[in-house]
Amino acid sequence: MLNTQDIAIEALTCYPITYQSIAHIGQNANTIYKVTDKESNCYSLRIHLSKNDSMESIWSEEKVIHSEMIWLETLTNDTNLVLPSPIKNNIGEYVTKIADINCTLLKWVDGEQKQFVPTVNDAECVGELIGKLHKHSSFWKIPSSFTRPSFDNSRISQSLEKLKQLANGGELDKNDVEILQLAGECAILMMNDIERTPGNWGIIHADLIPSNFVFHEQEARAIDFGACGFGYYLFDLGWTLSYIHPAFRNQLLESYAKQFDLPHNYVQRLEGFFVAAQLETMNFWLGLPESNEWLTSHISKLASREFKRYVNKEEFLFSGTPYWE
């Protein structure tokens, strides 16, 4: 059986580049290699093979990966955003299959990666980036063959059921989970009450967190579009804001609004999507053994801070201590 580096080397023979070096970057949802060619151009080679069994199989399906490449190519052509634009292989296809495993090659995005968004200026750059993505998505005519998952309330319900089972089994605090349940149910009701329109629902990145930004001069650049799918634009923002200090969130939103309009009740809705995004990602983390070391504490902080205030109908978006402190 081929290992991932063997797959990577074989995959590169299918592209119109001559590589000089190949370096393993990491493995989670995909296995990533940084490739440098003889002209010093850099690329990201993705082998769509997860390191764990908890990842849903849909993310590694060829038609789903191909749709991600279509969106990236469209964004490259239609906007001034710097992003990981896809490279077609020697037969003009976005997806290369090696040993029955899908592989893709994208341009490397230069920039500095930061553990957090540490300054107001960085937060403003992130807001501008997300606003441009959502503006483009709102008018893009999606091809009929386009296939990506949706981030809807069904995924929230799955997380709530998993949390309930873990609480009943004594693995999580029942009081913490009860608060998460109540908050999740409120967020679901909010989502069900929003009529989907091109102005609030479309293709979103769905994982715009600090590890998926790089900063170059006065610009934030998004990388890793592997989780993109259909969703509310405010879900995208709610997910990002859960990683932004409350002191910086207003400036991020002001920068966002210069590119794409916010609804009149955006604070209330963003708090609901903050809750929804945290619960949605638990679908992934609850299945990983390595999350056991920190997830219980994370859930406890959410329950005692943002989620508790959300249940009590107290605003938290621009105040309070974030759960990571």
Rosetta silent file (secondary structure, phi, psi, omega in degrees, C-alpha in Angstrom):
SEQUENCE: MLNTQDIAIEALTCYPITYQSIAHIGQNANTIYKVTDKESNCYSLRIHLSKNDSMESIWSEEKVIHSEMIWLETLTNDTNLVLPSPIKNNIGEYVTKIADINCTLLKWVDGEQKQFVPTVNDAECVGELIGKLHKHSSFWKIPSSFTRPSFDNSRISQSLEKLKQLANGGELDKNDVEILQLAGECAILMMNDIERTPGNWGIIHADLIPSNFVFHEQEARAIDFGACGFGYYLFDLGWTLSYIHPAFRNQLLESYAKQFDLPHNYVQRLEGFFVAAQLETMNFWLGLPESNEWLTSHISKLASREFKRYVNKEEFLFSGTPYWE
SCORE:     score description
SCORE:     0.000 S_00000001
   1 L     0.000  134.303 -179.468    0.000    0.000    0.000 S_00000001
   2 L   -70.171  139.263  170.783    1.351    3.450   -0.915 S_00000001
   3 L   -85.856  174.646 -172.286    2.085    5.891    1.914 S_00000001
   4 H   -65.705  -33.610  178.569    1.043    9.526    1.561 S_00000001
   5 H   -68.741  -36.948  175.144    4.442   10.736    0.360 S_00000001
   6 H   -62.112  -42.012  178.436    4.468    8.086   -2.372 S_00000001
   7 H   -62.641  -43.473 -179.356    0.967    9.231   -3.364 S_00000001
   8 H   -60.671  -46.762 -178.674    2.132   12.857   -3.369 S_00000001
   9 H   -63.873  -40.621  177.991    5.141   12.145   -5.595 S_00000001
  10 H   -67.592  -39.719  179.380    3.046   10.146   -8.039 S_00000001
  11 H   -61.082  -38.103 -176.888    0.346   12.827   -8.095 S_00000001
  12 H   -65.481  -23.549  176.992    2.896   15.503   -9.007 S_00000001
  13 L   -68.445  -13.125 -177.666    3.778   13.617  -12.211 S_00000001
  14 L   -93.121    3.031 -176.508    0.252   14.440  -13.373 S_00000001
  15 L  -119.798  154.742 -176.284    0.788   18.224  -13.254 S_00000001
  16 L   -81.741   48.149  175.635    2.692   20.607  -15.553 S_00000001
  17 L  -133.018  155.876  173.301    5.336   21.453  -12.954 S_00000001
  18 L  -113.971  109.409 -172.500    8.772   20.051  -12.142 S_00000001
  19 E   -81.386  144.810  177.411    9.118   19.945   -8.396 S_00000001
  20 E   -97.589  -38.829 -179.544   12.352   20.753   -6.583 S_00000001
  21 E  -148.846  158.167  177.848   11.232   19.859   -3.064 S_00000001
  22 E  -141.805  127.539 -175.742    8.244   18.456   -1.187 S_00000001
  23 E  -130.222  131.657  177.894    7.628   18.952    2.541 S_00000001
  24 E   -71.108  127.648 -178.473    4.939   17.464    4.756 S_00000001
  25 E  -100.065  -42.269 -179.019    2.942   20.270    6.424 S_00000001
  26 E   172.723  173.285  179.391    0.297   18.422    8.399 S_00000001
  27 E  -146.120  126.071  172.785   -2.606   16.029    8.443 S_00000001
  28 L  -148.106  -98.715  174.481   -6.126   16.462    9.740 S_00000001
  29 L   -68.368  -34.856  175.287   -9.060   16.567    7.345 S_00000001
  30 L  -132.796  165.980  170.548   -6.501   16.231    4.517 S_00000001
  31 E   -98.533  127.729 -172.931   -2.794   15.495    4.258 S_00000001
  32 E  -115.452  133.659  172.268   -0.939   18.601    3.076 S_00000001
  33 E  -123.217  139.726  171.538    2.438   18.915    1.363 S_00000001
  34 E   -93.828  125.432 -175.971    4.185   22.141    0.390 S_00000001
  35 E  -115.007  133.218  176.588    5.722   21.751   -3.049 S_00000001
  36 E  -119.825  129.979 -179.305    8.375   24.034   -4.532 S_00000001
  37 E   -93.665 -178.818 -174.438    9.224   23.874   -8.239 S_00000001
  38 L   -69.995  -16.080  176.288   12.502   24.682   -9.991 S_00000001
  39 L   -96.348   10.139  179.264   11.385   28.301  -10.566 S_00000001
  40 L    70.484   16.302  170.720   10.762   28.670   -6.781 S_00000001
  41 L   -77.085  143.352 -176.266    6.994   28.761   -7.217 S_00000001
  42 E  -115.235  147.950 -177.315    5.186   27.137   -4.278 S_00000001
  43 E  -139.329  160.483  172.710    2.057   24.987   -4.203 S_00000001
  44 E  -111.183  116.536  176.965   -0.118   23.143   -1.734 S_00000001
  45 E   -99.618  119.904 -178.804   -0.674   19.492   -2.624 S_00000001
  46 E  -107.709  126.780  171.736   -3.663   18.043   -0.789 S_00000001
  47 E  -103.873  116.641 -170.067   -4.230   14.328   -0.421 S_00000001
  48 L   -82.174   70.789 -178.344   -7.863   13.965    0.562 S_00000001
  49 L  -138.166  115.357 -176.756   -7.297   11.372    3.225 S_00000001
  50 L   -79.618  155.241  178.639   -8.242   12.103    6.838 S_00000001
  51 L   -86.504   -3.377  179.979   -6.187   10.930    9.810 S_00000001
  52 L  -141.382  165.720 -175.318   -9.303    9.791   11.698 S_00000001
  53 L   -90.219   -2.998 -176.511  -12.571    8.002   11.055 S_00000001
  54 L   -80.431  -15.003 -179.630  -14.845   10.695   12.513 S_00000001
  55 L   -72.197  132.310  179.843  -14.710   12.850    9.389 S_00000001
  56 L   -64.455  139.235 -173.295  -17.825   12.488    7.231 S_00000001
  57 H   -66.069  -22.468 -176.438  -17.089   10.713    3.957 S_00000001
  58 H   -58.949  -30.235 -175.427  -18.821   13.379    1.849 S_00000001
  59 H   -68.495  -20.701 -179.222  -15.827   15.717    2.216 S_00000001
  60 H  -104.276    8.769  178.090  -13.548   13.369    0.258 S_00000001
  61 L   -74.426  141.717 -174.153  -15.986   12.647   -2.596 S_00000001
  62 H   -59.069  -44.900 -177.370  -14.681   13.673   -6.014 S_00000001
  63 H   -66.589  -30.500  178.472  -17.713   15.765   -7.041 S_00000001
  64 H   -72.519  -43.783  176.949  -17.619   17.615   -3.717 S_00000001
  65 H   -63.927  -42.820  179.580  -13.895   18.379   -4.033 S_00000001
  66 H   -59.234  -38.325  179.591  -14.385   19.417   -7.664 S_00000001
  67 H   -66.041  -38.732  175.140  -17.061   21.896   -6.582 S_00000001
  68 H   -59.059  -43.022  179.852  -14.666   23.495   -4.093 S_00000001
  69 H   -63.958  -37.025  177.837  -12.149   23.932   -6.928 S_00000001
  70 H   -61.484  -44.629  179.924  -14.838   25.550   -9.098 S_00000001
  71 H   -64.933  -42.835  179.209  -15.564   28.136   -6.409 S_00000001
  72 H   -62.568  -40.840  178.560  -11.882   28.880   -5.877 S_00000001
  73 H   -64.383  -41.641  178.962  -11.345   29.311   -9.611 S_00000001
  74 H   -64.509  -44.410  177.319  -14.351   31.638   -9.823 S_00000001
  75 H   -60.932  -38.931  178.478  -13.152   33.719   -6.867 S_00000001
  76 H   -61.592  -41.299 -176.385   -9.715   33.964   -8.497 S_00000001
  77 H   -78.842  -32.288 -170.472  -11.228   35.244  -11.735 S_00000001
  78 H   -99.067  -14.107 -175.231  -13.903   37.547  -10.279 S_00000001
  79 L  -129.294  173.460  175.256  -12.201   39.202   -7.283 S_00000001
  80 L   -98.390   14.734  179.876   -8.904   40.746   -6.205 S_00000001
  81 L   -72.220  139.993  173.413   -8.588   38.282   -3.326 S_00000001
  82 L   -94.022  118.976 -175.042   -5.352   36.338   -2.969 S_00000001
  83 L  -150.507  171.960 -177.581   -6.311   32.741   -2.277 S_00000001
  84 L   -74.900   81.492 -178.494   -5.279   29.154   -3.022 S_00000001
  85 L   -70.421  142.493 -174.080   -6.321   29.041   -6.666 S_00000001
  86 E   -78.880  151.163  175.992   -6.465   25.529   -8.150 S_00000001
  87 E  -110.853  128.938  177.350   -4.090   24.056  -10.722 S_00000001
  88 L   -79.884  151.244  179.144   -5.468   21.686  -13.349 S_00000001
  89 L   -81.188 -174.329 -173.404   -3.626   18.471  -14.101 S_00000001
  90 L   -66.235  -16.707  177.194   -2.205   17.446  -17.477 S_00000001
  91 L  -107.803   16.800  172.650   -5.604   16.335  -18.775 S_00000001
  92 L    78.976   23.185 -179.681   -7.352   19.527  -17.664 S_00000001
  93 L  -113.350  151.792 -179.216   -9.014   18.221  -14.510 S_00000001
  94 L   -79.741  -29.495 -174.242   -9.001   19.662  -10.991 S_00000001
  95 L  -112.376  128.667  178.438   -8.974   16.316   -9.171 S_00000001
  96 E  -111.306  129.722 -178.052   -6.273   13.675   -9.674 S_00000001
  97 E  -103.868  122.007  177.775   -6.899   10.142   -8.467 S_00000001
  98 E  -124.860  123.520 -179.418   -3.919    8.099   -7.207 S_00000001
  99 L    51.065   40.193  178.212   -4.480    4.627   -5.750 S_00000001
 100 L    66.367   19.711  177.672   -8.182    5.512   -5.562 S_00000001
 101 E  -117.018  132.579 -177.305   -7.392    8.583   -3.421 S_00000001
 102 E   -79.192  137.731  179.490   -8.307   12.086   -4.608 S_00000001
 103 E  -131.743  147.733  175.732   -5.553   14.716   -4.814 S_00000001
 104 E  -137.023  152.129  178.988   -5.608   18.435   -5.643 S_00000001
 105 E  -123.688  130.799 -178.623   -2.905   21.021   -6.296 S_00000001
 106 E  -133.233  156.495  175.910   -3.306   24.714   -5.420 S_00000001
 107 E   -67.908  140.574  177.854   -1.110   27.785   -5.461 S_00000001
 108 L   -73.929  139.160  179.129    0.570   28.476   -2.131 S_00000001
 109 L  -103.556  117.925 -179.906   -0.610   31.655   -0.375 S_00000001
 110 L   -78.255  147.589  177.357    2.191   33.693    1.177 S_00000001
 111 L   155.668  171.326 -179.806    1.667   35.460    4.485 S_00000001
 112 E   -94.824  129.575  176.748    2.161   35.324    8.237 S_00000001
 113 L   -94.666  135.617 -178.513    0.031   32.933   10.238 S_00000001
 114 L  -122.563  144.715 -178.192   -0.952   34.071   13.741 S_00000001
 115 L   -66.292  -33.781  177.765   -2.302   32.018   16.624 S_00000001
 116 L  -131.676  174.983  170.057   -4.876   34.735   17.359 S_00000001
 117 L   -96.125   97.185 -163.638   -6.110   37.933   15.709 S_00000001
 118 L   -86.159  -14.199 -174.743   -4.040   40.182   17.980 S_00000001
 119 L  -133.335  161.778  175.547   -4.823   43.740   16.851 S_00000001
 120 H   -61.010  -41.868 -179.432   -7.708   45.948   15.783 S_00000001
 121 H   -60.606  -42.708  177.791   -6.040   46.424   12.397 S_00000001
 122 H   -62.928  -41.097  179.249   -5.859   42.662   11.841 S_00000001
 123 H   -62.339  -39.386  178.544   -9.536   42.337   12.818 S_00000001
 124 H   -64.870  -39.183  178.353  -10.455   45.031   10.284 S_00000001
 125 H   -64.738  -38.805  177.572   -8.530   43.184    7.569 S_00000001
 126 H   -65.145  -43.071  178.279  -10.398   39.974    8.413 S_00000001
 127 H   -59.846  -41.945  178.130  -13.739   41.807    8.254 S_00000001
 128 H   -62.799  -44.161  178.978  -12.903   43.198    4.817 S_00000001
 129 H   -58.658  -50.439 -176.532  -11.924   39.738    3.555 S_00000001
 130 H   -65.387  -39.020  177.720  -15.126   38.060    4.756 S_00000001
 131 H   -60.108  -40.433  178.641  -17.266   40.898    3.389 S_00000001
 132 H   -66.550  -40.562  177.783  -15.719   40.472   -0.061 S_00000001
 133 H   -60.761  -46.743 -176.886  -16.300   36.702    0.025 S_00000001
 134 H   -69.624  -36.486  177.593  -19.950   37.121    0.982 S_00000001
 135 H   -60.991  -44.990  179.041  -20.546   39.892   -1.555 S_00000001
 136 H   -64.070  -44.532 -178.507  -19.276   37.656   -4.340 S_00000001
 137 H   -60.394  -34.070 -174.716  -21.280   34.682   -3.113 S_00000001
 138 H   -67.669  -24.033  179.360  -24.481   36.735   -3.033 S_00000001
 139 H  -114.637   -1.644 -179.294  -24.464   37.327   -6.798 S_00000001
 140 L   -72.091  130.350  176.193  -22.638   34.225   -8.048 S_00000001
 141 L   -85.151  108.702 -172.702  -24.799   31.980  -10.199 S_00000001
 142 L   -74.372  129.985  178.989  -24.040   28.526   -8.838 S_00000001
 143 L   -61.186  149.652 -177.348  -23.586   25.787  -11.495 S_00000001
 144 L   -63.584  -27.889 -178.007  -26.237   23.053  -11.491 S_00000001
 145 L   -86.825   -0.824 -175.184  -23.618   20.363  -10.874 S_00000001
 146 L   -67.068  126.696 -174.985  -22.188   22.172   -7.829 S_00000001
 147 L  -132.436  108.457  173.822  -22.216   19.850   -4.797 S_00000001
 148 L  -141.830  151.713  179.083  -21.263   20.956   -1.285 S_00000001
 149 L   -65.168  164.712  176.168  -22.835   20.179    2.133 S_00000001
 150 E  -110.885  142.114  175.878  -25.175   22.600    3.904 S_00000001
 151 L   -99.212   89.905 -176.739  -24.665   24.017    7.373 S_00000001
 152 L  -122.997 -172.687 -173.462  -28.209   23.892    8.684 S_00000001
 153 H   -69.962  -14.598  179.126  -29.950   23.053   11.934 S_00000001
 154 H   -64.003  -34.607 -179.646  -29.701   19.290   11.330 S_00000001
 155 H   -72.832  -33.058  176.249  -25.993   19.438   12.157 S_00000001
 156 H   -65.940  -43.076 -179.603  -26.727   21.385   15.352 S_00000001
 157 H   -62.588  -37.272  177.356  -29.262   18.742   16.377 S_00000001
 158 H   -61.588  -43.454  178.760  -26.671   16.002   15.824 S_00000001
 159 H   -63.807  -42.939 -179.193  -24.252   17.729   18.182 S_00000001
 160 H   -61.949  -36.987  178.601  -26.914   18.220   20.828 S_00000001
 161 H   -67.912  -41.354  177.903  -27.757   14.514   20.707 S_00000001
 162 H   -63.049  -42.571  179.293  -24.083   13.551   21.075 S_00000001
 163 H   -63.006  -41.718  178.975  -23.684   15.917   24.025 S_00000001
 164 H   -61.802  -43.162  179.681  -26.775   14.478   25.698 S_00000001
 165 H   -63.807  -40.802  179.899  -25.462   10.930   25.337 S_00000001
 166 H   -68.115  -36.493  177.411  -22.082   11.881   26.819 S_00000001
 167 H   -67.321  -42.151  178.729  -23.757   13.650   29.741 S_00000001
 168 H   -64.309  -29.638  179.082  -25.976   10.645   30.419 S_00000001
 169 L   -86.868    2.321  177.534  -22.868    8.452   30.394 S_00000001
 170 L    82.264    8.325 -177.961  -21.125   10.655   32.936 S_00000001
 171 L   -86.492  -19.945  176.702  -18.458   11.916   30.530 S_00000001
 172 L  -131.327  154.327  179.208  -19.700   15.519   30.568 S_00000001
 173 L   -67.965  127.134 -175.796  -21.270   17.677   33.269 S_00000001
 174 H   -64.814  -36.208  179.618  -25.061   17.456   33.004 S_00000001
 175 H   -67.144  -40.745  176.352  -25.603   21.085   34.033 S_00000001
 176 H   -61.456  -46.236 -177.789  -23.176   22.321   31.370 S_00000001
 177 H   -66.498  -33.546  178.207  -24.844   20.201   28.708 S_00000001
 178 H   -62.748  -40.292  177.487  -28.290   21.398   29.769 S_00000001
 179 H   -66.348  -41.399  177.011  -27.240   24.992   29.110 S_00000001
 180 H   -62.495  -38.400  178.321  -25.797   23.983   25.730 S_00000001
 181 H   -61.700  -48.863 -178.012  -29.070   22.190   24.933 S_00000001
 182 H   -62.678  -43.982  179.763  -31.178   25.239   25.773 S_00000001
 183 H   -64.360  -42.135  179.667  -28.906   27.584   23.824 S_00000001
 184 H   -62.780  -40.646  178.564  -28.836   25.226   20.851 S_00000001
 185 H   -64.813  -38.326  176.576  -32.607   24.946   20.760 S_00000001
 186 H   -64.810  -40.544  179.692  -32.896   28.751   20.799 S_00000001
 187 H   -65.835  -38.863  178.057  -30.380   29.013   17.941 S_00000001
 188 H   -62.794  -44.013  178.261  -32.295   26.423   15.905 S_00000001
 189 H   -60.007  -41.296  178.125  -35.536   28.373   16.364 S_00000001
 190 H   -62.336  -46.047 -178.855  -33.760   31.524   15.187 S_00000001
 191 H   -63.466  -38.853 -179.924  -32.354   29.767   12.106 S_00000001
 192 H   -67.025  -20.463 -175.986  -35.766   28.293   11.242 S_00000001
 193 L   -89.459   -4.138 -177.803  -37.258   31.782   11.361 S_00000001
 194 L   -98.776  120.982  175.127  -34.940   33.212    8.685 S_00000001
 195 L   -74.644  129.278 -178.338  -36.136   33.008    5.097 S_00000001
 196 L   -75.733  126.387  177.929  -33.234   32.064    2.840 S_00000001
 197 L  -136.598  164.738  176.486  -32.454   34.687    0.203 S_00000001
 198 L   -59.773  -19.097 -179.802  -29.393   35.484   -1.960 S_00000001
 199 L   -84.154  -11.462 -179.502  -28.697   38.272    0.521 S_00000001
 200 L  -132.744   -7.393 -175.011  -28.296   36.002    3.533 S_00000001
 201 E  -138.651  133.103  178.720  -27.598   32.453    2.266 S_00000001
 202 E  -178.507 -156.192  178.155  -25.018   31.135   -0.185 S_00000001
 203 E   -79.448  127.961  179.507  -21.594   29.520   -0.426 S_00000001
 204 E  -125.365  158.473  177.555  -19.513   30.240    2.682 S_00000001
 205 L   -67.057  -45.599  173.482  -15.987   29.326    3.746 S_00000001
 206 L    74.364    6.107  177.319  -17.335   27.866    7.025 S_00000001
 207 L  -151.968   44.586 -176.077  -13.961   27.685    8.765 S_00000001
 208 L   -85.545   76.372  179.863  -12.665   31.248    8.928 S_00000001
 209 L  -116.561  165.458 -173.297  -10.608   30.872   12.100 S_00000001
 210 H   -51.885  -34.308 -179.833   -7.067   32.186   12.805 S_00000001
 211 H   -69.248  -12.873  179.902   -5.366   29.026   11.525 S_00000001
 212 H  -111.170   19.625  168.690   -7.054   29.630    8.151 S_00000001
 213 E  -117.018  147.889  161.184   -5.899   33.247    7.715 S_00000001
 214 E  -128.422  149.790 -176.885   -2.522   34.532    6.693 S_00000001
 215 E  -113.761  131.057  179.522   -1.619   38.218    6.870 S_00000001
 216 E  -134.056  112.997 -175.865    0.415   39.990    4.205 S_00000001
 217 L    53.736 -122.674 -178.655    1.094   43.712    4.659 S_00000001
 218 L  -102.079   42.915 -174.563   -2.387   45.273    5.162 S_00000001
 219 E  -142.076  135.313  170.435   -4.312   42.274    3.873 S_00000001
 220 E   -98.548  137.764 -178.871   -5.863   39.148    5.346 S_00000001
 221 E  -123.826  133.028  179.766   -5.907   36.120    3.052 S_00000001
 222 E   -88.090  139.662  173.242   -8.100   33.052    3.485 S_00000001
 223 L  -127.350  175.662  176.630   -6.710   29.558    3.048 S_00000001
 224 L    51.611   77.641  177.150   -8.127   26.033    3.421 S_00000001
 225 L   -89.101   16.142 -172.831  -11.542   26.194    1.780 S_00000001
 226 L   -64.703  -17.392  179.230  -11.992   22.461    2.402 S_00000001
 227 L  -101.354    7.339 -174.406  -15.003   22.946    4.696 S_00000001
 228 L   -62.195  152.468 -179.630  -16.893   25.334    2.402 S_00000001
 229 E  -175.512 -170.903  178.901  -20.568   24.736    1.791 S_00000001
 230 E   -82.342  136.831  178.172  -23.991   26.316    1.762 S_00000001
 231 E  -175.388  173.121  174.157  -24.928   28.369    4.791 S_00000001
 232 E   -71.696  139.887  178.126  -26.024   31.691    6.201 S_00000001
 233 H   -61.127  -33.819  178.892  -23.416   34.423    5.818 S_00000001
 234 H   -69.990  -22.673  172.664  -23.938   35.263    9.487 S_00000001
 235 H   -64.330  -44.680  177.268  -22.982   31.671   10.360 S_00000001
 236 H   -56.625  -46.553 -179.578  -19.612   32.344    8.718 S_00000001
 237 H   -67.644  -42.273  179.672  -19.260   35.540   10.752 S_00000001
 238 H   -59.759  -37.664  178.009  -20.476   33.935   13.969 S_00000001
 239 H   -66.296  -44.898  178.818  -17.823   31.240   13.621 S_00000001
 240 H   -64.209  -45.123 -176.135  -15.092   33.816   13.049 S_00000001
 241 H   -63.667  -22.963  178.433  -16.229   36.068   15.904 S_00000001
 242 L   -70.313   -9.188  176.648  -15.961   33.190   18.341 S_00000001
 243 L  -112.523    4.879 -179.463  -12.178   33.477   17.815 S_00000001
 244 L  -109.090  133.316  179.204  -12.027   37.293   17.945 S_00000001
 245 L   -59.920  140.223  179.976  -11.708   39.130   21.261 S_00000001
 246 H   -52.250  -29.994 -179.333  -14.909   41.056   22.121 S_00000001
 247 H   -67.882  -18.769 -177.216  -12.894   44.298   22.117 S_00000001
 248 H  -105.685   -8.111 -169.365  -12.155   43.864   18.381 S_00000001
 249 H   -68.262  -37.932 -178.556  -15.480   42.539   17.122 S_00000001
 250 H   -64.236  -40.739  179.140  -17.179   45.860   16.428 S_00000001
 251 H   -66.346  -37.085  176.539  -14.270   47.047   14.267 S_00000001
 252 H   -61.542  -44.124 -177.456  -14.316   43.777   12.337 S_00000001
 253 H   -69.534  -35.851  176.347  -18.040   44.183   11.661 S_00000001
 254 H   -62.658  -40.986  178.328  -17.645   47.831   10.610 S_00000001
 255 H   -66.953  -41.498  177.365  -15.003   46.763    8.087 S_00000001
 256 H   -58.436  -46.119 -174.316  -17.225   43.887    6.897 S_00000001
 257 H   -66.452  -18.655  175.283  -20.211   46.227    6.411 S_00000001
 258 L   -71.318  -20.098  179.973  -18.194   48.413    4.030 S_00000001
 259 L  -102.850  -34.346 -173.428  -18.147   45.417    1.670 S_00000001
 260 L  -151.865  133.084 -173.096  -21.474   43.692    2.398 S_00000001
 261 L   -67.037  142.456  170.404  -24.554   44.874    4.295 S_00000001
 262 L   -96.164  146.050  176.210  -25.443   43.577    7.734 S_00000001
 263 L   -68.591  162.115 -175.161  -29.128   43.067    8.628 S_00000001
 264 L   -63.450  -30.733 -178.303  -30.706   45.519   11.095 S_00000001
 265 L  -104.083   37.522 -170.347  -30.849   42.888   13.873 S_00000001
 266 H   -65.827  -31.044 -178.260  -27.369   41.528   13.255 S_00000001
 267 H   -63.995  -50.122  179.363  -26.208   41.519   16.897 S_00000001
 268 H   -59.381  -43.971 -177.818  -28.996   39.221   18.071 S_00000001
 269 H   -70.830  -39.357  179.241  -28.571   36.935   15.098 S_00000001
 270 H   -63.160  -34.799  176.744  -24.780   36.834   15.291 S_00000001
 271 H   -65.293  -38.498  175.501  -25.008   35.710   18.902 S_00000001
 272 H   -65.633  -39.213  179.253  -27.288   32.884   17.783 S_00000001
 273 H   -75.575  -26.277  170.187  -24.898   31.921   14.994 S_00000001
 274 H   -58.006  -49.646  177.872  -21.986   32.098   17.452 S_00000001
 275 H   -61.174  -46.819 -177.934  -23.822   29.410   19.445 S_00000001
 276 H   -61.418  -41.560 -178.047  -24.717   27.460   16.290 S_00000001
 277 H   -66.917  -41.589  178.226  -21.136   27.496   14.991 S_00000001
 278 H   -62.862  -40.010  179.704  -19.675   26.258   18.264 S_00000001
 279 H   -71.911  -37.690 -179.290  -22.187   23.405   18.381 S_00000001
 280 H   -60.946  -43.465 -176.992  -21.730   22.537   14.703 S_00000001
 281 H   -70.773  -18.788  176.937  -17.996   22.056   15.071 S_00000001
 282 H   -67.067  -21.233  172.554  -18.554   19.735   18.044 S_00000001
 283 H   -54.306  -35.997 -179.157  -19.819   17.182   15.535 S_00000001
 284 H   -82.479  -51.934 -172.684  -16.159   16.892   14.574 S_00000001
 285 H   -67.750  -32.604 -178.053  -14.405   17.312   17.928 S_00000001
 286 L   -65.624  -14.943 -179.967  -16.659   14.939   19.884 S_00000001
 287 L   -99.214    1.641 -175.773  -15.375   12.077   17.746 S_00000001
 288 L  -105.120  124.713  178.932  -11.657   12.717   18.257 S_00000001
 289 H   -58.053  -36.461 -176.236   -9.780   11.013   21.128 S_00000001
 290 H   -69.616  -14.983  178.856   -7.262   13.875   21.330 S_00000001
 291 H   -78.511  -13.034 -177.694  -10.057   16.357   22.123 S_00000001
 292 H   -59.036  -29.479 -175.417  -10.751   14.634   25.451 S_00000001
 293 H   -70.449  -28.075 -173.820   -7.958   16.618   27.116 S_00000001
 294 L  -125.783  -17.592 -171.318   -9.485   20.044   26.499 S_00000001
 295 H   -67.583  -36.673  179.569  -13.085   19.707   25.288 S_00000001
 296 H   -61.031  -43.950  177.844  -14.660   19.263   28.748 S_00000001
 297 H   -65.902  -40.285  178.690  -13.094   22.526   29.942 S_00000001
 298 H   -60.529  -46.602  179.789  -14.063   24.255   26.706 S_00000001
 299 H   -63.319  -40.589  179.405  -17.703   23.185   27.081 S_00000001
 300 H   -62.355  -41.619  178.900  -17.729   24.310   30.726 S_00000001
 301 H   -67.185  -42.807  176.619  -16.485   27.784   29.792 S_00000001
 302 H   -58.310  -44.657 -177.065  -19.028   28.126   26.998 S_00000001
 303 H   -64.452  -35.577 -175.941  -21.805   27.065   29.374 S_00000001
 304 H   -88.547  -11.167 -176.390  -20.816   29.549   32.071 S_00000001
 305 L  -118.610  -98.832 -172.149  -20.186   32.470   29.735 S_00000001
 306 H   -60.215  -46.036 -174.887  -21.598   33.032   26.229 S_00000001
 307 H   -67.395  -38.211  178.655  -24.168   30.221   26.182 S_00000001
 308 H   -63.831  -43.546  179.104  -25.563   31.086   29.620 S_00000001
 309 H   -66.920  -34.867  177.509  -25.978   34.728   28.645 S_00000001
 310 H   -64.972  -44.295  177.959  -27.607   33.718   25.373 S_00000001
 311 H   -61.405  -37.344 -179.152  -30.141   31.540   27.213 S_00000001
 312 L   -85.488    6.685  179.324  -30.836   34.440   29.595 S_00000001
 313 L    58.934   38.932  175.633  -31.246   36.818   26.619 S_00000001
 314 L  -107.920  129.330 -179.187  -28.270   38.909   27.736 S_00000001
 315 L   -65.060  142.512  179.444  -26.039   40.354   25.002 S_00000001
 316 L  -134.957   -5.902 -168.227  -22.452   39.075   25.001 S_00000001
 317 L   -60.330  -38.747 -173.565  -21.043   39.873   21.571 S_00000001
 318 L  -111.179   16.213 -177.455  -19.083   42.988   22.559 S_00000001
 319 L  -148.839  174.765  175.459  -18.388   42.306   26.235 S_00000001
 320 L    87.047  176.817  178.501  -17.313   39.710   28.751 S_00000001
 321 L   -95.593  122.395 -179.941  -14.413   37.303   28.957 S_00000001
 322 L   -64.965  154.958 -172.431  -14.019   35.063   25.921 S_00000001
 323 L   -63.589  -19.071 -177.073  -14.046   31.322   26.638 S_00000001
 324 L   -84.931   -4.713  179.775  -10.365   30.899   25.764 S_00000001
 325 L  -102.566    0.000    0.000   -9.249   33.177   28.637 S_00000001
